[in-house]
Tab-separated table of C-alpha atoms and ligand atoms in Angstrom:
chain	number	residue	atom	x	y	z
A	1	MET	CA	0.000	0.000	0.000
A	2	HIS	CA	1.185	3.530	-0.790
A	3	GLU	CA	1.834	6.071	1.958
A	4	ARG	CA	-1.025	8.470	2.469
A	5	ILE	CA	-1.070	11.754	0.525
A	6	TYR	CA	-2.588	14.608	2.515
A	7	LEU	CA	-4.514	17.606	1.236
A	8	SER	CA	-2.241	20.328	2.610
A	9	PRO	CA	0.222	19.130	5.269
A	10	PRO	CA	2.612	21.411	7.196
A	11	HIS	CA	5.985	21.913	5.493
A	12	LEU	CA	8.757	22.793	7.946
A	13	GLY	CA	12.487	23.388	7.622
A	14	GLN	CA	15.582	23.662	9.805
A	15	ARG	CA	15.326	27.395	10.259
A	16	GLU	CA	12.112	26.973	12.270
A	17	GLU	CA	13.867	24.484	14.544
A	18	GLN	CA	16.700	26.970	15.124
A	19	LEU	CA	14.311	29.782	16.006
A	20	VAL	CA	12.311	27.607	18.407
A	21	LEU	CA	15.546	26.489	20.084
A	22	GLU	CA	16.482	30.124	20.447
A	23	ALA	CA	13.214	30.714	22.335
A	24	PHE	CA	14.073	27.801	24.637
A	25	ARG	CA	17.665	28.909	25.230
A	26	THR	CA	16.652	32.452	26.085
A	27	ASN	CA	13.740	31.213	28.227
A	28	TRP	CA	11.175	33.170	26.186
A	29	ILE	CA	8.429	30.556	26.451
A	30	ALA	CA	5.793	33.066	27.563
A	31	PRO	CA	3.169	34.533	25.267
A	32	LEU	CA	4.794	37.668	23.880
A	33	GLY	CA	8.526	38.044	23.561
A	34	PRO	CA	11.066	38.992	20.902
A	35	HIS	CA	9.871	36.480	18.268
A	36	VAL	CA	6.331	37.857	18.491
A	37	ASP	CA	7.513	41.428	17.955
A	38	ALA	CA	9.811	40.378	15.113
A	39	PHE	CA	7.127	38.229	13.467
A	40	GLU	CA	4.719	41.188	13.472
A	41	ARG	CA	7.382	43.493	12.042
A	42	GLU	CA	8.404	41.003	9.353
A	43	LEU	CA	4.818	40.380	8.322
A	44	CYS	CA	4.302	44.161	7.987
A	45	GLU	CA	7.376	44.329	5.760
A	46	HIS	CA	6.156	41.431	3.678
A	47	THR	CA	2.604	42.665	3.161
A	48	GLY	CA	3.081	46.410	3.405
A	49	ALA	CA	0.512	46.510	6.222
A	50	PRO	CA	1.154	49.428	8.605
A	51	HIS	CA	0.222	47.501	11.796
A	52	ALA	CA	0.086	43.812	12.695
A	53	VAL	CA	-1.001	41.937	15.827
A	54	ALA	CA	0.007	38.274	16.217
A	55	LEU	CA	-2.804	36.140	17.665
A	56	CYS	CA	-3.560	32.515	18.506
A	57	SER	CA	-5.767	31.988	15.418
A	58	GLY	CA	-7.352	33.615	12.395
A	59	THR	CA	-10.732	33.148	14.045
A	60	ALA	CA	-9.544	35.177	17.049
A	61	ALA	CA	-8.337	37.876	14.649
A	62	LEU	CA	-11.789	38.219	13.087
A	63	HIS	CA	-13.418	38.267	16.517
A	64	LEU	CA	-11.128	41.098	17.628
A	65	ALA	CA	-11.617	42.939	14.323
A	66	LEU	CA	-15.360	43.048	15.025
A	67	GLU	CA	-14.803	44.138	18.625
A	68	ALA	CA	-12.264	46.779	17.663
A	69	LEU	CA	-14.678	48.223	15.081
A	70	ASP	CA	-17.454	48.224	17.709
A	71	ILE	CA	-19.658	45.812	15.832
A	72	GLY	CA	-22.095	44.170	18.197
A	73	ALA	CA	-25.581	42.900	18.919
A	74	GLY	CA	-28.018	43.333	16.040
A	75	ASP	CA	-25.479	44.851	13.626
A	76	GLU	CA	-25.736	43.450	10.113
A	77	VAL	CA	-22.531	42.138	8.493
A	78	TRP	CA	-22.321	40.812	4.950
A	79	VAL	CA	-20.055	37.792	4.365
A	80	SER	CA	-18.945	35.741	1.356
A	81	SER	CA	-21.081	32.608	1.371
A	82	LEU	CA	-18.590	30.222	-0.233
A	83	THR	CA	-16.052	29.936	2.584
A	84	PHE	CA	-15.019	28.131	5.744
A	85	ALA	CA	-17.380	28.675	8.686
A	86	ALA	CA	-14.739	30.616	10.650
A	87	SER	CA	-15.395	33.561	8.287
A	88	ALA	CA	-18.826	33.832	9.911
A	89	PHE	CA	-18.702	32.267	13.395
A	90	PRO	CA	-17.226	35.359	15.097
A	91	LEU	CA	-20.265	37.374	13.972
A	92	ARG	CA	-22.286	35.191	16.293
A	93	TYR	CA	-19.786	35.681	19.142
A	94	VAL	CA	-20.658	39.399	19.146
A	95	GLY	CA	-24.348	38.979	18.295
A	96	ALA	CA	-24.051	40.442	14.786
A	97	VAL	CA	-26.443	39.303	12.053
A	98	PRO	CA	-24.808	37.615	9.041
A	99	VAL	CA	-26.098	38.102	5.496
A	100	PHE	CA	-24.424	35.875	2.903
A	101	VAL	CA	-23.353	37.036	-0.551
A	102	ASP	CA	-22.877	34.695	-3.506
A	103	ALA	CA	-19.724	34.090	-5.560
A	104	ASP	CA	-19.172	34.589	-9.276
A	105	LEU	CA	-18.022	31.902	-11.674
A	106	HIS	CA	-14.795	33.477	-12.867
A	107	SER	CA	-13.169	33.928	-9.461
A	108	TRP	CA	-15.294	31.839	-7.055
A	109	ASN	CA	-15.114	34.885	-4.759
A	110	MET	CA	-17.806	37.394	-3.792
A	111	ASP	CA	-19.507	38.660	-6.954
A	112	PRO	CA	-18.598	42.376	-7.052
A	113	MET	CA	-21.515	43.408	-9.288
A	114	LEU	CA	-24.049	41.576	-7.178
A	115	PHE	CA	-22.498	43.089	-4.059
A	116	VAL	CA	-22.324	46.690	-5.271
A	117	GLU	CA	-25.886	46.616	-6.541
A	118	ALA	CA	-27.179	45.125	-3.291
A	119	LEU	CA	-25.244	47.706	-1.258
A	120	HIS	CA	-26.702	50.618	-3.260
A	121	ASP	CA	-30.109	49.107	-2.787
A	122	ALA	CA	-29.550	48.780	0.981
A	123	ALA	CA	-28.455	52.438	1.069
A	124	ARG	CA	-31.695	53.488	-0.656
A	125	ARG	CA	-33.682	51.542	1.938
A	126	ASN	CA	-31.590	53.078	4.706
A	127	ALA	CA	-30.558	49.565	5.758
A	128	LEU	CA	-26.783	49.462	5.224
A	129	PRO	CA	-24.701	46.772	6.934
A	130	ARG	CA	-22.032	47.925	9.400
A	131	ALA	CA	-19.313	45.821	7.778
A	132	VAL	CA	-18.426	43.330	5.071
A	133	VAL	CA	-16.229	40.252	5.531
A	134	LEU	CA	-14.689	39.653	2.124
A	135	VAL	CA	-12.984	36.268	1.726
A	136	HIS	CA	-10.032	35.660	-0.619
A	137	LEU	CA	-10.724	32.028	-1.418
A	138	TYR	CA	-8.171	29.249	-1.947
A	139	GLY	CA	-5.343	31.768	-2.337
A	140	GLN	CA	-6.964	34.039	-4.907
A	141	CYS	CA	-7.936	37.655	-4.272
A	142	ALA	CA	-11.547	38.673	-4.687
A	143	ASP	CA	-12.127	41.644	-6.984
A	144	VAL	CA	-11.472	43.873	-4.006
A	145	GLN	CA	-11.280	47.385	-5.526
A	146	PRO	CA	-14.940	47.860	-6.573
A	147	ILE	CA	-16.017	46.299	-3.276
A	148	ALA	CA	-13.693	48.563	-1.259
A	149	ASP	CA	-14.885	51.627	-3.225
A	150	ALA	CA	-18.546	50.842	-2.565
A	151	CYS	CA	-17.832	50.273	1.147
A	152	ALA	CA	-15.980	53.586	1.375
A	153	ALA	CA	-18.773	55.433	-0.454
A	154	HIS	CA	-21.331	54.185	2.061
A	155	GLY	CA	-19.241	54.234	5.248
A	156	VAL	CA	-19.268	50.444	5.613
A	157	PHE	CA	-16.214	48.799	7.214
A	158	LEU	CA	-14.311	46.332	5.031
A	159	ILE	CA	-12.736	43.313	6.756
A	160	GLU	CA	-10.675	41.004	4.535
A	161	ASP	CA	-10.509	37.332	5.421
A	162	ALA	CA	-7.125	36.555	3.887
A	163	ALA	CA	-6.706	33.390	5.981
A	164	GLU	CA	-6.098	31.400	2.793
A	165	ALA	CA	-4.397	34.156	0.825
A	166	LEU	CA	-1.095	35.160	2.424
A	167	GLY	CA	1.227	35.698	-0.545
A	168	ALA	CA	-1.596	36.588	-2.963
A	169	THR	CA	-1.645	40.011	-4.591
A	170	TYR	CA	-4.084	42.319	-6.384
A	171	ASP	CA	-2.766	45.371	-8.240
A	172	GLY	CA	0.604	44.338	-6.804
A	173	ARG	CA	-0.661	44.814	-3.241
A	174	ALA	CA	-0.990	42.057	-0.647
A	175	ALA	CA	-4.362	40.460	0.052
A	176	GLY	CA	-5.570	41.767	3.388
A	177	THR	CA	-4.279	45.339	2.993
A	178	PHE	CA	-7.229	46.969	1.185
A	179	GLY	CA	-9.750	47.260	3.994
A	180	ASP	CA	-10.043	48.514	7.573
A	181	VAL	CA	-8.807	45.182	8.908
A	182	GLY	CA	-7.365	42.069	7.284
A	183	PHE	CA	-6.292	38.791	8.784
A	184	TYR	CA	-4.221	35.712	7.994
A	185	SER	CA	-4.246	32.214	9.464
A	186	PHE	CA	-1.255	30.035	10.331
A	187	ASN	CA	-3.311	26.920	10.992
A	188	GLY	CA	-1.599	23.633	10.148
A	189	ASN	CA	-3.129	23.382	6.662
A	190	LYS	CA	-2.402	26.952	5.492
A	191	ILE	CA	0.393	28.024	3.136
A	192	ILE	CA	2.641	28.782	6.112
A	193	THR	CA	1.899	27.575	9.610
A	194	THR	CA	2.743	28.004	13.283
A	195	SER	CA	0.683	24.842	14.042
A	196	GLY	CA	-2.006	27.304	15.102
A	197	GLY	CA	-1.926	31.072	14.868
A	198	GLY	CA	-3.184	34.177	13.136
A	199	MET	CA	-2.332	37.792	12.392
A	200	LEU	CA	-4.531	40.855	12.300
A	201	VAL	CA	-3.369	43.705	10.038
A	202	THR	CA	-4.783	47.205	9.783
A	203	PRO	CA	-3.938	50.682	8.518
A	204	HIS	CA	-5.527	52.153	11.686
A	205	ALA	CA	-3.238	52.495	14.721
A	206	HIS	CA	-6.205	52.680	17.106
A	207	VAL	CA	-7.643	49.390	15.780
A	208	ALA	CA	-4.307	47.619	16.279
A	209	GLN	CA	-3.968	49.071	19.744
A	210	ARG	CA	-7.482	48.041	20.754
A	211	ALA	CA	-7.065	44.519	19.343
A	212	ARG	CA	-3.773	44.114	21.205
A	213	MET	CA	-5.311	45.310	24.453
A	214	LEU	CA	-8.389	43.042	24.156
A	215	ALA	CA	-6.172	40.064	23.245
A	216	THR	CA	-4.220	40.408	26.485
A	217	GLN	CA	-7.158	40.241	28.935
A	218	ALA	CA	-7.986	43.915	28.372
A	219	ARG	CA	-5.313	45.047	30.791
A	220	GLU	CA	-5.108	48.812	31.128
A	221	PRO	CA	-1.569	50.248	30.938
A	222	VAL	CA	-1.128	50.732	34.693
A	223	PRO	CA	1.046	48.755	37.145
A	224	HIS	CA	-1.851	46.962	38.895
A	225	TYR	CA	-4.513	44.859	37.120
A	226	GLU	CA	-7.130	47.312	35.892
A	227	HIS	CA	-9.886	46.330	33.404
A	228	ARG	CA	-12.445	48.577	31.725
A	229	HIS	CA	-13.483	46.001	29.107
A	230	VAL	CA	-14.037	42.264	28.901
A	231	GLY	CA	-10.825	40.798	27.461
A	232	TYR	CA	-9.591	37.614	25.839
A	233	ASN	CA	-6.470	35.480	25.999
A	234	TYR	CA	-5.729	35.519	22.280
A	235	ARG	CA	-2.020	36.317	21.894
A	236	LEU	CA	0.409	34.099	20.015
A	237	SER	CA	3.134	32.423	22.067
A	238	ASN	CA	6.744	33.397	21.511
A	239	VAL	CA	7.632	29.781	20.646
A	240	LEU	CA	5.060	29.617	17.854
A	241	ALA	CA	6.062	33.054	16.579
A	242	GLY	CA	9.569	31.595	16.149
A	243	ILE	CA	8.120	28.935	13.847
A	244	GLY	CA	6.188	31.636	12.017
A	245	ARG	CA	9.323	33.701	11.365
A	246	GLY	CA	11.091	30.705	9.837
A	247	GLN	CA	8.025	29.918	7.744
A	248	LEU	CA	7.643	33.499	6.530
A	249	GLU	CA	11.190	33.425	5.131
A	250	GLN	CA	10.019	30.575	2.909
A	251	LEU	CA	6.720	32.131	1.787
A	252	GLU	CA	7.825	33.020	-1.743
A	253	ALA	CA	9.212	29.518	-2.264
A	254	ARG	CA	5.966	28.020	-0.919
A	255	VAL	CA	3.883	30.108	-3.316
A	256	ALA	CA	6.084	29.001	-6.213
A	257	ALA	CA	5.760	25.347	-5.159
A	258	ARG	CA	1.951	25.521	-4.868
A	259	ARG	CA	1.696	27.237	-8.230
A	260	ALA	CA	3.894	24.528	-9.758
A	261	VAL	CA	1.554	21.900	-8.289
A	262	PHE	CA	-1.343	23.691	-9.976
A	263	THR	CA	0.507	23.844	-13.303
A	264	ARG	CA	1.144	20.093	-13.245
A	265	TYR	CA	-2.506	19.360	-12.438
A	266	HIS	CA	-3.490	21.685	-15.242
A	267	ALA	CA	-1.281	19.818	-17.689
A	268	GLY	CA	-2.598	16.426	-16.556
A	269	LEU	CA	-6.299	17.126	-16.091
A	270	SER	CA	-7.548	20.260	-17.837
A	271	THR	CA	-8.014	18.580	-21.219
A	272	LEU	CA	-10.256	15.833	-19.816
A	273	PRO	CA	-13.914	16.288	-20.813
A	274	GLY	CA	-15.994	17.986	-18.115
A	275	ILE	CA	-13.051	19.007	-15.898
A	276	ALA	CA	-12.449	22.711	-15.213
A	277	LEU	CA	-9.783	23.964	-12.806
A	278	MET	CA	-10.548	27.054	-10.691
A	279	PRO	CA	-9.971	29.949	-13.089
A	280	GLU	CA	-7.234	32.488	-12.404
A	281	ALA	CA	-8.925	35.868	-12.397
A	282	HIS	CA	-7.282	38.852	-14.088
A	283	TYR	CA	-9.168	41.817	-12.731
A	284	GLY	CA	-7.484	44.816	-11.228
A	285	ARG	CA	-4.534	46.156	-13.129
A	286	ASP	CA	-1.237	44.266	-13.294
A	287	GLY	CA	0.105	42.459	-10.289
A	288	MET	CA	-2.647	39.869	-9.774
A	289	ARG	CA	-1.182	36.702	-8.327
A	290	ALA	CA	-3.029	33.729	-6.855
A	291	THR	CA	-1.000	31.462	-4.572
A	292	ARG	CA	-2.993	28.362	-5.553
A	293	TRP	CA	-3.100	27.443	-1.871
A	294	LEU	CA	-5.306	24.551	-2.988
A	295	THR	CA	-5.790	23.301	-6.528
A	296	THR	CA	-9.543	22.993	-6.944
A	297	LEU	CA	-11.677	21.923	-9.872
A	298	THR	CA	-15.229	21.207	-10.896
A	299	ILE	CA	-16.429	18.046	-12.608
A	300	ASP	CA	-19.349	18.000	-15.010
A	301	ALA	CA	-20.447	14.417	-14.331
A	302	ALA	CA	-22.423	14.083	-17.561
A	303	ARG	CA	-19.357	14.843	-19.667
A	304	PHE	CA	-16.697	13.236	-17.476
A	305	GLY	CA	-18.655	10.100	-16.689
A	306	ALA	CA	-18.185	10.282	-12.916
A	307	ASP	CA	-19.175	12.896	-10.342
A	308	CYS	CA	-16.908	14.623	-7.814
A	309	ASN	CA	-17.948	12.292	-5.012
A	310	THR	CA	-17.074	9.188	-7.045
A	311	VAL	CA	-13.669	10.688	-7.837
A	312	ARG	CA	-13.105	11.610	-4.199
A	313	LEU	CA	-13.895	8.045	-3.086
A	314	ALA	CA	-11.625	6.586	-5.782
A	315	LEU	CA	-8.804	8.793	-4.469
A	316	GLU	CA	-9.570	7.806	-0.875
A	317	ALA	CA	-9.368	4.119	-1.833
A	318	GLN	CA	-5.785	4.856	-2.938
A	319	GLN	CA	-4.925	6.639	0.325
A	320	ILE	CA	-5.226	10.099	-1.261
A	321	GLU	CA	-7.031	12.821	0.659
A	322	ALA	CA	-9.306	15.029	-1.455
A	323	ARG	CA	-12.146	17.183	-0.129
A	324	PRO	CA	-15.335	18.779	-1.394
A	325	LEU	CA	-15.247	22.580	-1.722
A	326	TRP	CA	-16.438	24.611	1.270
A	327	LYS	CA	-20.140	24.071	1.774
A	328	PRO	CA	-21.734	27.530	1.364
A	329	MET	CA	-22.691	29.256	4.604
A	330	HIS	CA	-26.281	29.767	3.427
A	331	GLN	CA	-26.628	25.957	3.281
A	332	GLN	CA	-25.280	25.411	6.809
A	333	PRO	CA	-27.806	24.326	9.439
A	334	VAL	CA	-26.191	26.620	12.015
A	335	PHE	CA	-27.008	29.643	9.807
A	336	ALA	CA	-30.488	28.493	8.745
A	337	GLY	CA	-32.809	31.432	8.255
A	338	CYS	CA	-30.070	33.984	7.501
A	339	ARG	CA	-30.665	36.209	4.502
A	340	THR	CA	-28.700	35.391	1.337
A	341	ILE	CA	-27.998	37.593	-1.668
A	342	GLY	CA	-27.952	35.225	-4.643
A	343	GLY	CA	-26.597	31.767	-3.849
A	344	SER	CA	-26.966	29.612	-6.940
A	345	VAL	CA	-23.322	29.983	-8.052
A	346	SER	CA	-21.929	28.787	-4.698
A	347	ASP	CA	-24.477	25.974	-4.702
A	348	ALA	CA	-23.352	24.788	-8.143
A	349	LEU	CA	-19.672	25.016	-7.232
A	350	PHE	CA	-20.227	23.030	-4.042
A	351	ALA	CA	-22.222	20.377	-5.901
A	352	THR	CA	-19.492	19.776	-8.474
A	353	GLY	CA	-16.205	20.841	-6.871
A	354	LEU	CA	-13.204	19.025	-5.434
A	355	CYS	CA	-9.941	20.100	-3.721
A	356	LEU	CA	-6.878	18.034	-4.640
A	357	PRO	CA	-3.732	17.444	-2.570
A	358	SER	CA	-1.765	20.674	-2.997
A	359	GLY	CA	0.950	20.794	-0.335
A	360	SER	CA	4.209	22.555	-1.133
A	361	SER	CA	6.039	19.322	-0.228
A	362	LEU	CA	4.009	17.177	-2.649
A	363	THR	CA	6.427	15.279	-4.912
A	364	VAL	CA	6.022	14.912	-8.667
A	365	ALA	CA	5.607	11.130	-8.222
A	366	GLN	CA	2.848	11.618	-5.653
A	367	GLN	CA	1.131	14.080	-7.917
A	368	GLU	CA	1.273	11.634	-10.815
A	369	ARG	CA	-0.524	9.110	-8.595
A	370	VAL	CA	-3.313	11.634	-8.010
A	371	ILE	CA	-3.593	12.470	-11.706
A	372	ASP	CA	-3.655	8.774	-12.663
A	373	VAL	CA	-6.520	8.028	-10.278
A	374	VAL	CA	-8.592	10.978	-11.538
A	375	GLN	CA	-7.959	9.949	-15.149
A	376	SER	CA	-8.896	6.345	-14.389
A	377	CYS	CA	-12.332	7.446	-13.111
A	378	MET	CA	-13.088	8.734	-16.579
A	379	GLU	CA	-11.614	5.765	-18.435
A	380	THR	CA	-13.564	3.223	-16.357
A	381	ASN	CA	-16.760	4.952	-17.248
A	382	SER	CA	-16.139	5.427	-20.957
A	383	ALA	CA	-15.024	1.784	-21.214
A	384	SER	CA	-18.338	0.626	-19.771
A	385	ALA	CA	-20.425	3.111	-21.779
B	401	PLP	C1	-8.536	28.763	8.090
B	401	PLP	C2	-9.561	29.799	7.839
B	401	PLP	C3	-10.018	30.650	8.861
B	401	PLP	C4	-9.696	30.464	10.309
B	401	PLP	O1	-8.369	30.505	10.652
B	401	PLP	P1	-7.879	29.722	11.962
B	401	PLP	O2	-6.482	30.191	12.126
B	401	PLP	O3	-7.971	28.263	11.668
B	401	PLP	O4	-8.759	30.127	13.083
B	401	PLP	C5	-10.897	31.669	8.527
B	401	PLP	N1	-11.322	31.835	7.274
B	401	PLP	C6	-10.922	31.029	6.270
B	401	PLP	C7	-11.417	31.306	4.898
B	401	PLP	C8	-10.050	29.974	6.519
B	401	PLP	O5	-9.693	29.153	5.533
């Protein structure tokens, strides 16, 4: 039996080990410490974000973004529907009301035309949301400029969920740096990882300061323990920040590796009938780059001869982990009854889509195994037809 091929496993090097050892040797095992400060600084340099706050997860970053922008009970927040649930869960932590917005077919991200029209309409009805959570899915930027412009015109906060999109650019600028707050995730499956971690970025000094304060149990800057707000214990540990610094040094190489994985899948699969890989969008001006965090595709079962579930099970039988696309938030039982703007595009993508193993450490031989299994699903069917 072959060894198992995972969807997106962590990919670590010796530099991370060195930096973690350094934390041990200097006894900086506490949350906070020199690696945390350096990791924040280095991420600012990498993304061009003016301020960064290292946190224990991307989910915590979104929670603090909402708190720092004073979004609370009853406030409406619009969110991309085709995403992981952590793009929406924190809305419930603060009592905000999610409204889900559909994707478009050429980017799989929030449909900018649908969004802008709905926002103008909400303005006319005097029913604007307080904020928008715009997701950059699978390492590709949404068409952020028209969405950011519409938000600015109506005084709506823009929060970018760039959990999957560190390293992606739009107009040559980093995903996560267009809105009032952006955040990244360093969960074990993301393009770089600290095993678990996140980073909030913002152009607003007061937002960074408030997020930092709330993340450290809302301690007021006085010698004794003084609290004016309810706080959280959300900071990243100095040990994990050491891993993050080592990983960040490798980000460009990781992006190149994931894009190479995509290119090989494209060569092996894109000519098969009924298979379409996630398109690379070319909006904005120059400087659009998707990281291809995951290679994803849709399968038209009628043309291919097998549906995405059959292909996924065939891969699983060969010890290869593939996954359906994110199930849209408007289809999730936990969000039943929430309003949705559109929805049919996300529904169709979910019904036909598959994520293939895409790790930056995936070998060419492993990838050939994946391609062979997908191809064989088609051949079996056409042979029996
Ligand atoms: C991973 C992910 C998150 C959450 O990040 P964590 O660090 O795991 O909390 C949020 N949104 C999206 C789109 C993600 O993929």
